[in-house]
């Protein structure tokens, strides 16, 4: 294809994570001509990029896998309860090969502009190589955590040692033996890195600003009998996941914290701690709305930190305070707190000594300079909205997503936006992304989009757009639910609080995945006419 000469297909798909993979498969199976793009050199999204030591999923692998193909469910066997990144990438490539998906993707290709041509009712996409593609439908499967964020610390470029970003980890092995390594960031990513790198680094300096609550993952190999049982029951497991708040099989309680005696609560929490994973979150129903209940659970975890960490001063510094447990994404670890008992591991409390700058030699705080051979950044993402504000996505009348979202993300179901006909997102902002299993959400979203396309083809519609009223009604639902949520009480990427000048707000649907699905289903009634406006094909042809 020559540069600038537009090539036309039926659907353009941006992103090669779980959402983009399933969209590519689904629309191909519907007989549509598709072209998919991925900035990375292969499929997998976060699992392609995040090759850092210790990267591992925090949902059970059985849940964290595609459900649309019973054949693949039977053919693939997970080795561990919580799979590590190499196995996840192997799974992704297995699925891609099995379904012959790679041929639809143009890799190493970033989209630099996407614009709606109202007269012709097509999306026109430009690649960074200067190619132009157009299609009536465009799917942004760009992911909620795909734009990594460097810390706003002066001097990063000055550092002469090895600099690694968790979310852009090299494909070649990185060695830590004998090196003085610094890690900035103690969210889910930093915690996974610290416990792994601490094993071999000469010295490890953990630069901690806000401590996270982390709980034991208690990962185990999956026994053949268990796997066989799962394979026999996949249909039921998937149905349970689709009907749950989290899109998985993790037990959810309907019991309020104060409905049981203090002794019973303690037993339940101890059991959850021993079971591992995110079991603690499911122990009581009100932990994200009842501050007092939440504080009890937070204290339970703080006490556990004291039991593990031998140095009482370090233990105190590791204890999160000032925000509710689970208001930041809860982390799972295998030996995080234990790592701080090692002589080679040092906690640097940035509340006590904020970082002033990165120097040629390392990190300078208000108290002195830490000389390092390697600096690792685990400083998070411009979450939820970052991917679609990083380049020009231009809707009707030249309005960009950046303009539309200048006061905060606004969408309908995290799937569509007023002003952006025929543009669809998977796991978009104001949907349940981050609070439920991203693969279940991706499948739900792609299926929803596919149903709408079928409806449009059947009824001869050229474009569909959510009405301003429907989008507002959805935003009211999202806002109304968020009002009572303790998620508002921590400075997190959920709220956009980690990105300078980003409008603050909880742009997540907190009502649970099962309820989200009900809203998606309800939209279809009456041929979508209560929520979408359509332009018929003959009207378009008359233009
Ligand atoms: P994150 O939770 O946003 O954590 C970023 C960390 O970097 C925070 O500790 C933050 O401190 C720190 N930081 C940022 N700028 C800094 C600065 N200038 N100086 C010092 N510290 C700074 O990011 P993440 O750990 O990459 O996790 C993001 C999400 O990815 C998670 O919430 C989770 O959803 C997902 N994730 C999942 C897994 C898994 O499945 N196991 C693993 C990794 C990530 P402050 O909080 O003080 O700003």
mmCIF file of C-alpha atoms in Angstrom, residues 156-467:
data_model
loop_
_atom_site.group_PDB
_atom_site.id
_atom_site.type_symbol
_atom_site.label_atom_id
_atom_site.label_comp_id
_atom_site.label_asym_id
_atom_site.label_seq_id
_atom_site.Cartn_x
_atom_site.Cartn_y
_atom_site.Cartn_z
ATOM 1 C CA UNK A 156 15.586 11.547 34.829
ATOM 2 C CA UNK A 157 17.477 11.880 31.540
ATOM 3 C CA UNK A 158 20.685 12.637 33.437
ATOM 4 C CA UNK A 159 20.955 9.208 35.076
ATOM 5 C CA UNK A 160 24.010 7.373 33.732
ATOM 6 C CA UNK A 161 23.155 3.923 35.110
ATOM 7 C CA UNK A 162 20.643 1.427 33.720
ATOM 8 C CA UNK A 163 17.145 2.916 33.616
ATOM 9 C CA UNK A 164 14.219 0.520 33.250
ATOM 10 C CA UNK A 165 10.520 1.179 33.088
ATOM 11 C CA UNK A 166 8.304 -1.644 34.338
ATOM 12 C CA UNK A 167 5.843 -1.100 31.519
ATOM 13 C CA UNK A 168 8.548 -1.044 28.825
ATOM 14 C CA UNK A 169 10.735 -3.809 30.176
ATOM 15 C CA UNK A 170 13.530 -5.045 27.868
ATOM 16 C CA UNK A 171 13.070 -8.345 26.098
ATOM 17 C CA UNK A 172 16.643 -9.363 27.001
ATOM 18 C CA UNK A 173 17.345 -10.669 30.511
ATOM 19 C CA UNK A 174 18.264 -7.982 33.052
ATOM 20 C CA UNK A 175 20.759 -8.930 35.770
ATOM 21 C CA UNK A 176 20.659 -7.513 39.272
ATOM 22 C CA UNK A 177 23.440 -9.496 40.972
ATOM 23 C CA UNK A 178 25.860 -7.300 42.831
ATOM 24 C CA UNK A 179 24.117 -4.130 41.648
ATOM 25 C CA UNK A 180 22.735 -1.233 43.650
ATOM 26 C CA UNK A 181 19.170 -1.086 42.419
ATOM 27 C CA UNK A 182 16.539 1.566 43.159
ATOM 28 C CA UNK A 183 12.794 1.089 42.627
ATOM 29 C CA UNK A 184 10.467 4.091 42.573
ATOM 30 C CA UNK A 185 6.826 3.165 43.096
ATOM 31 C CA UNK A 186 5.143 0.764 45.496
ATOM 32 C CA UNK A 187 1.845 -0.020 43.770
ATOM 33 C CA UNK A 188 1.026 -3.523 42.440
ATOM 34 C CA UNK A 189 3.915 -3.304 39.984
ATOM 35 C CA UNK A 190 6.555 -2.029 42.408
ATOM 36 C CA UNK A 191 5.601 -4.650 44.984
ATOM 37 C CA UNK A 192 5.998 -7.481 42.484
ATOM 38 C CA UNK A 193 9.375 -6.119 41.395
ATOM 39 C CA UNK A 194 10.727 -5.537 44.907
ATOM 40 C CA UNK A 195 10.045 -9.034 46.177
ATOM 41 C CA UNK A 196 11.730 -10.531 43.101
ATOM 42 C CA UNK A 197 14.687 -8.192 42.608
ATOM 43 C CA UNK A 198 15.397 -8.243 46.351
ATOM 44 C CA UNK A 199 16.399 -11.890 45.955
ATOM 45 C CA UNK A 200 19.478 -11.132 43.868
ATOM 46 C CA UNK A 201 20.275 -7.415 43.964
ATOM 47 C CA UNK A 202 23.436 -6.394 45.795
ATOM 48 C CA UNK A 203 21.522 -3.585 47.482
ATOM 49 C CA UNK A 204 17.898 -2.682 46.867
ATOM 50 C CA UNK A 205 16.532 0.757 47.715
ATOM 51 C CA UNK A 206 12.738 0.952 47.711
ATOM 52 C CA UNK A 207 11.613 4.558 47.282
ATOM 53 C CA UNK A 208 8.162 4.561 48.843
ATOM 54 C CA UNK A 209 5.810 7.525 48.842
ATOM 55 C CA UNK A 210 2.388 6.030 49.596
ATOM 56 C CA UNK A 211 2.545 2.533 51.106
ATOM 57 C CA UNK A 212 0.077 0.041 49.643
ATOM 58 C CA UNK A 213 -1.883 -2.622 51.440
ATOM 59 C CA UNK A 214 -0.767 -5.967 50.133
ATOM 60 C CA UNK A 215 -2.076 -9.395 51.005
ATOM 61 C CA UNK A 216 -0.691 -12.884 50.474
ATOM 62 C CA UNK A 217 -1.331 -14.312 47.035
ATOM 63 C CA UNK A 218 -0.625 -17.897 48.176
ATOM 64 C CA UNK A 219 -0.060 -19.050 44.643
ATOM 65 C CA UNK A 220 -0.116 -22.805 44.065
ATOM 66 C CA UNK A 221 0.517 -25.118 41.133
ATOM 67 C CA UNK A 222 -2.731 -26.431 39.695
ATOM 68 C CA UNK A 223 -3.097 -30.166 40.245
ATOM 69 C CA UNK A 224 -4.178 -32.271 37.223
ATOM 70 C CA UNK A 225 -7.344 -33.452 39.025
ATOM 71 C CA UNK A 226 -8.370 -29.867 39.739
ATOM 72 C CA UNK A 227 -7.707 -28.798 36.145
ATOM 73 C CA UNK A 228 -9.752 -31.754 34.851
ATOM 74 C CA UNK A 229 -12.616 -30.764 37.128
ATOM 75 C CA UNK A 230 -12.431 -27.178 35.912
ATOM 76 C CA UNK A 231 -12.420 -28.312 32.288
ATOM 77 C CA UNK A 232 -15.512 -30.393 32.888
ATOM 78 C CA UNK A 233 -17.263 -27.415 34.441
ATOM 79 C CA UNK A 234 -16.115 -24.445 32.379
ATOM 80 C CA UNK A 235 -19.623 -23.613 31.197
ATOM 81 C CA UNK A 236 -20.855 -23.249 34.771
ATOM 82 C CA UNK A 237 -17.730 -21.397 35.901
ATOM 83 C CA UNK A 238 -18.175 -18.861 33.107
ATOM 84 C CA UNK A 239 -21.841 -18.407 33.830
ATOM 85 C CA UNK A 240 -21.070 -17.770 37.500
ATOM 86 C CA UNK A 241 -18.390 -15.257 36.501
ATOM 87 C CA UNK A 242 -20.726 -13.382 34.162
ATOM 88 C CA UNK A 243 -23.294 -13.136 36.923
ATOM 89 C CA UNK A 244 -20.890 -11.935 39.581
ATOM 90 C CA UNK A 245 -19.843 -8.440 40.602
ATOM 91 C CA UNK A 246 -16.191 -9.067 39.834
ATOM 92 C CA UNK A 247 -16.527 -11.136 36.672
ATOM 93 C CA UNK A 248 -14.913 -14.106 38.360
ATOM 94 C CA UNK A 249 -15.517 -16.945 40.741
ATOM 95 C CA UNK A 250 -14.131 -15.253 43.866
ATOM 96 C CA UNK A 251 -16.707 -15.641 46.628
ATOM 97 C CA UNK A 252 -18.596 -12.462 47.471
ATOM 98 C CA UNK A 253 -20.313 -12.142 50.802
ATOM 99 C CA UNK A 254 -23.650 -10.499 51.488
ATOM 100 C CA UNK A 255 -22.732 -10.236 55.187
ATOM 101 C CA UNK A 256 -22.118 -6.792 56.669
ATOM 102 C CA UNK A 257 -19.022 -6.395 58.855
ATOM 103 C CA UNK A 258 -20.917 -5.505 62.029
ATOM 104 C CA UNK A 259 -23.500 -8.269 61.631
ATOM 105 C CA UNK A 260 -21.118 -10.756 63.232
ATOM 106 C CA UNK A 261 -19.276 -10.733 66.568
ATOM 107 C CA UNK A 262 -15.712 -9.390 66.859
ATOM 108 C CA UNK A 263 -14.428 -12.934 67.388
ATOM 109 C CA UNK A 264 -16.232 -14.189 64.266
ATOM 110 C CA UNK A 265 -14.879 -11.266 62.244
ATOM 111 C CA UNK A 266 -11.359 -12.065 63.341
ATOM 112 C CA UNK A 267 -11.808 -15.719 62.367
ATOM 113 C CA UNK A 268 -13.200 -14.765 58.961
ATOM 114 C CA UNK A 269 -10.341 -12.362 58.296
ATOM 115 C CA UNK A 270 -7.730 -14.896 59.439
ATOM 116 C CA UNK A 271 -9.307 -17.473 57.110
ATOM 117 C CA UNK A 272 -9.246 -15.029 54.210
ATOM 118 C CA UNK A 273 -5.603 -14.159 54.966
ATOM 119 C CA UNK A 274 -4.740 -17.862 54.948
ATOM 120 C CA UNK A 275 -6.724 -18.521 51.752
ATOM 121 C CA UNK A 276 -4.899 -15.731 49.976
ATOM 122 C CA UNK A 277 -5.744 -13.896 46.776
ATOM 123 C CA UNK A 278 -8.396 -11.218 46.993
ATOM 124 C CA UNK A 279 -10.422 -13.315 49.455
ATOM 125 C CA UNK A 280 -10.275 -10.520 52.063
ATOM 126 C CA UNK A 281 -12.196 -8.175 49.795
ATOM 127 C CA UNK A 282 -15.038 -10.674 49.512
ATOM 128 C CA UNK A 283 -15.276 -11.404 53.241
ATOM 129 C CA UNK A 284 -17.826 -8.701 53.966
ATOM 130 C CA UNK A 285 -20.229 -6.844 51.731
ATOM 131 C CA UNK A 286 -19.699 -3.325 53.055
ATOM 132 C CA UNK A 287 -15.945 -2.808 53.049
ATOM 133 C CA UNK A 288 -16.078 -0.209 50.292
ATOM 134 C CA UNK A 289 -18.907 1.805 51.814
ATOM 135 C CA UNK A 290 -18.576 1.495 55.604
ATOM 136 C CA UNK A 291 -15.555 3.449 56.768
ATOM 137 C CA UNK A 292 -15.514 1.986 60.259
ATOM 138 C CA UNK A 293 -15.666 -1.582 58.966
ATOM 139 C CA UNK A 294 -12.960 -0.739 56.494
ATOM 140 C CA UNK A 295 -10.696 0.621 59.235
ATOM 141 C CA UNK A 296 -11.020 -2.623 61.207
ATOM 142 C CA UNK A 297 -9.822 -4.591 58.189
ATOM 143 C CA UNK A 298 -7.043 -2.074 57.534
ATOM 144 C CA UNK A 299 -5.867 -2.565 61.121
ATOM 145 C CA UNK A 300 -5.957 -6.309 60.692
ATOM 146 C CA UNK A 301 -3.496 -5.962 57.795
ATOM 147 C CA UNK A 302 -1.352 -3.418 59.678
ATOM 148 C CA UNK A 303 -1.012 -5.947 62.498
ATOM 149 C CA UNK A 304 0.074 -8.572 59.997
ATOM 150 C CA UNK A 305 2.811 -6.214 58.786
ATOM 151 C CA UNK A 306 4.109 -5.946 62.366
ATOM 152 C CA UNK A 307 4.077 -9.726 62.689
ATOM 153 C CA UNK A 308 6.237 -10.137 59.585
ATOM 154 C CA UNK A 309 8.607 -7.159 59.520
ATOM 155 C CA UNK A 310 11.218 -7.501 62.241
ATOM 156 C CA UNK A 311 12.376 -3.890 62.452
ATOM 157 C CA UNK A 312 9.523 -1.971 64.113
ATOM 158 C CA UNK A 313 10.501 1.338 62.488
ATOM 159 C CA UNK A 314 10.403 -0.205 58.995
ATOM 160 C CA UNK A 315 7.145 -1.966 59.843
ATOM 161 C CA UNK A 316 5.537 1.361 60.830
ATOM 162 C CA UNK A 317 6.680 2.993 57.608
ATOM 163 C CA UNK A 318 5.227 0.164 55.550
ATOM 164 C CA UNK A 319 1.815 0.548 57.169
ATOM 165 C CA UNK A 320 -0.595 2.467 54.975
ATOM 166 C CA UNK A 321 -2.522 5.159 56.772
ATOM 167 C CA UNK A 322 -4.820 7.972 55.781
ATOM 168 C CA UNK A 323 -6.852 6.139 53.165
ATOM 169 C CA UNK A 324 -9.197 3.151 53.292
ATOM 170 C CA UNK A 325 -7.960 -0.324 52.466
ATOM 171 C CA UNK A 326 -9.149 -1.406 48.997
ATOM 172 C CA UNK A 327 -9.569 2.246 47.929
ATOM 173 C CA UNK A 328 -6.317 1.770 46.069
ATOM 174 C CA UNK A 329 -6.158 -1.396 44.070
ATOM 175 C CA UNK A 330 -5.350 -4.124 46.619
ATOM 176 C CA UNK A 331 -2.015 -5.785 45.885
ATOM 177 C CA UNK A 332 -1.115 -9.427 46.221
ATOM 178 C CA UNK A 333 2.366 -10.551 47.128
ATOM 179 C CA UNK A 334 4.346 -13.665 47.855
ATOM 180 C CA UNK A 335 7.058 -12.229 50.118
ATOM 181 C CA UNK A 336 6.884 -8.429 49.964
ATOM 182 C CA UNK A 337 6.957 -7.645 53.666
ATOM 183 C CA UNK A 338 9.465 -10.459 54.317
ATOM 184 C CA UNK A 339 11.821 -8.846 51.792
ATOM 185 C CA UNK A 340 12.342 -5.952 54.192
ATOM 186 C CA UNK A 341 13.892 -8.351 56.717
ATOM 187 C CA UNK A 342 16.810 -8.889 54.342
ATOM 188 C CA UNK A 343 20.003 -6.968 55.062
ATOM 189 C CA UNK A 344 20.355 -5.901 51.394
ATOM 190 C CA UNK A 345 16.909 -4.252 51.225
ATOM 191 C CA UNK A 346 16.322 -0.705 52.419
ATOM 192 C CA UNK A 347 13.081 1.227 52.624
ATOM 193 C CA UNK A 348 13.422 4.915 51.778
ATOM 194 C CA UNK A 349 10.415 6.767 53.144
ATOM 195 C CA UNK A 350 9.682 9.630 50.765
ATOM 196 C CA UNK A 351 7.335 11.269 53.278
ATOM 197 C CA UNK A 352 10.409 11.748 55.452
ATOM 198 C CA UNK A 353 12.769 12.626 52.627
ATOM 199 C CA UNK A 354 11.057 13.540 49.347
ATOM 200 C CA UNK A 355 13.003 13.001 46.138
ATOM 201 C CA UNK A 356 14.560 16.235 44.941
ATOM 202 C CA UNK A 357 16.043 15.058 41.672
ATOM 203 C CA UNK A 358 17.586 12.238 39.721
ATOM 204 C CA UNK A 359 21.298 12.779 39.334
ATOM 205 C CA UNK A 360 23.908 11.169 37.083
ATOM 206 C CA UNK A 361 24.648 8.738 39.893
ATOM 207 C CA UNK A 362 21.245 8.007 41.361
ATOM 208 C CA UNK A 363 18.443 9.528 43.395
ATOM 209 C CA UNK A 364 18.878 12.618 45.562
ATOM 210 C CA UNK A 365 16.376 13.101 48.354
ATOM 211 C CA UNK A 366 16.172 15.965 50.831
ATOM 212 C CA UNK A 367 18.491 13.963 53.092
ATOM 213 C CA UNK A 368 21.166 12.839 50.657
ATOM 214 C CA UNK A 369 22.095 11.001 47.491
ATOM 215 C CA UNK A 370 21.537 7.277 46.895
ATOM 216 C CA UNK A 371 24.079 6.055 44.374
ATOM 217 C CA UNK A 372 22.641 3.411 42.087
ATOM 218 C CA UNK A 373 23.710 1.166 39.225
ATOM 219 C CA UNK A 374 20.114 0.684 38.126
ATOM 220 C CA UNK A 375 16.883 2.628 38.556
ATOM 221 C CA UNK A 376 13.520 0.977 37.963
ATOM 222 C CA UNK A 377 10.394 3.059 37.476
ATOM 223 C CA UNK A 378 7.137 1.477 38.603
ATOM 224 C CA UNK A 379 5.280 4.758 38.654
ATOM 225 C CA UNK A 380 1.983 3.741 37.099
ATOM 226 C CA UNK A 381 -0.186 4.827 34.202
ATOM 227 C CA UNK A 382 -2.375 7.551 32.854
ATOM 228 C CA UNK A 383 -5.220 5.126 33.480
ATOM 229 C CA UNK A 384 -8.641 4.715 31.883
ATOM 230 C CA UNK A 385 -8.550 7.777 29.633
ATOM 231 C CA UNK A 386 -4.838 8.067 28.754
ATOM 232 C CA UNK A 387 -4.891 6.043 25.549
ATOM 233 C CA UNK A 388 -7.628 8.085 23.882
ATOM 234 C CA UNK A 389 -6.279 11.451 24.963
ATOM 235 C CA UNK A 390 -2.724 10.675 23.841
ATOM 236 C CA UNK A 391 -3.555 11.291 20.186
ATOM 237 C CA UNK A 392 -6.214 13.101 18.189
ATOM 238 C CA UNK A 393 -9.513 11.258 18.139
ATOM 239 C CA UNK A 394 -11.811 13.614 16.300
ATOM 240 C CA UNK A 395 -15.562 13.183 16.224
ATOM 241 C CA UNK A 396 -18.422 15.092 14.640
ATOM 242 C CA UNK A 397 -17.846 18.795 14.007
ATOM 243 C CA UNK A 398 -14.143 18.470 14.670
ATOM 244 C CA UNK A 399 -14.512 17.924 18.414
ATOM 245 C CA UNK A 400 -11.748 15.796 19.942
ATOM 246 C CA UNK A 401 -11.969 13.335 22.817
ATOM 247 C CA UNK A 402 -9.595 15.649 24.685
ATOM 248 C CA UNK A 403 -12.106 18.482 24.334
ATOM 249 C CA UNK A 404 -15.032 16.267 25.259
ATOM 250 C CA UNK A 405 -13.264 14.960 28.355
ATOM 251 C CA UNK A 406 -11.679 18.221 29.493
ATOM 252 C CA UNK A 407 -13.692 18.119 32.737
ATOM 253 C CA UNK A 408 -13.559 14.329 33.050
ATOM 254 C CA UNK A 409 -14.425 11.283 31.005
ATOM 255 C CA UNK A 410 -17.991 10.990 29.823
ATOM 256 C CA UNK A 411 -19.232 7.951 27.935
ATOM 257 C CA UNK A 412 -22.215 5.676 27.591
ATOM 258 C CA UNK A 413 -21.536 2.291 29.250
ATOM 259 C CA UNK A 414 -17.826 2.849 28.619
ATOM 260 C CA UNK A 415 -18.693 1.797 25.081
ATOM 261 C CA UNK A 416 -19.770 4.843 23.081
ATOM 262 C CA UNK A 417 -19.645 8.631 23.213
ATOM 263 C CA UNK A 418 -22.049 11.309 22.080
ATOM 264 C CA UNK A 419 -20.375 13.165 19.199
ATOM 265 C CA UNK A 420 -18.434 10.085 18.078
ATOM 266 C CA UNK A 421 -20.686 7.951 15.875
ATOM 267 C CA UNK A 422 -19.629 4.377 15.144
ATOM 268 C CA UNK A 423 -16.675 4.674 17.513
ATOM 269 C CA UNK A 424 -16.606 1.978 20.155
ATOM 270 C CA UNK A 425 -14.408 1.381 23.154
ATOM 271 C CA UNK A 426 -13.804 -1.870 24.972
ATOM 272 C CA UNK A 427 -13.290 -1.605 28.752
ATOM 273 C CA UNK A 428 -13.680 2.153 28.373
ATOM 274 C CA UNK A 429 -13.918 4.734 31.173
ATOM 275 C CA UNK A 430 -17.178 4.741 33.189
ATOM 276 C CA UNK A 431 -17.507 1.007 32.602
ATOM 277 C CA UNK A 432 -16.392 -1.448 35.292
ATOM 278 C CA UNK A 433 -12.756 -1.728 34.070
ATOM 279 C CA UNK A 434 -10.281 -2.142 36.945
ATOM 280 C CA UNK A 435 -13.030 -3.301 39.296
ATOM 281 C CA UNK A 436 -13.845 -6.527 37.458
ATOM 282 C CA UNK A 437 -12.123 -9.121 35.308
ATOM 283 C CA UNK A 438 -10.941 -7.268 32.218
ATOM 284 C CA UNK A 439 -11.385 -10.309 29.953
ATOM 285 C CA UNK A 440 -15.029 -10.795 30.932
ATOM 286 C CA UNK A 441 -15.632 -7.089 30.320
ATOM 287 C CA UNK A 442 -13.838 -7.197 26.958
ATOM 288 C CA UNK A 443 -15.941 -10.141 25.797
ATOM 289 C CA UNK A 444 -19.133 -8.481 26.975
ATOM 290 C CA UNK A 445 -18.209 -5.245 25.206
ATOM 291 C CA UNK A 446 -17.212 -6.824 21.898
ATOM 292 C CA UNK A 447 -20.379 -8.952 21.874
ATOM 293 C CA UNK A 448 -22.460 -5.840 22.575
ATOM 294 C CA UNK A 449 -20.811 -3.926 19.736
ATOM 295 C CA UNK A 450 -21.252 -6.919 17.417
ATOM 296 C CA UNK A 451 -24.972 -7.124 18.215
ATOM 297 C CA UNK A 452 -25.355 -3.443 17.455
ATOM 298 C CA UNK A 453 -23.529 -3.809 14.141
ATOM 299 C CA UNK A 454 -25.768 -6.720 13.167
ATOM 300 C CA UNK A 455 -28.786 -4.580 14.024
ATOM 301 C CA UNK A 456 -27.430 -1.704 11.937
ATOM 302 C CA UNK A 457 -26.710 -3.922 8.963
ATOM 303 C CA UNK A 458 -30.182 -5.451 9.168
ATOM 304 C CA UNK A 459 -31.936 -2.114 9.411
ATOM 305 C CA UNK A 460 -29.761 -0.340 6.849
ATOM 306 C CA UNK A 461 -28.147 2.134 9.218
ATOM 307 C CA UNK A 462 -24.941 3.919 8.311
ATOM 308 C CA UNK A 463 -24.175 5.298 11.742
ATOM 309 C CA UNK A 464 -25.178 5.031 15.368
ATOM 310 C CA UNK A 465 -24.534 7.545 18.102
ATOM 311 C CA UNK A 466 -25.556 7.642 21.721
ATOM 312 C CA UNK A 467 -28.011 10.439 22.486
#
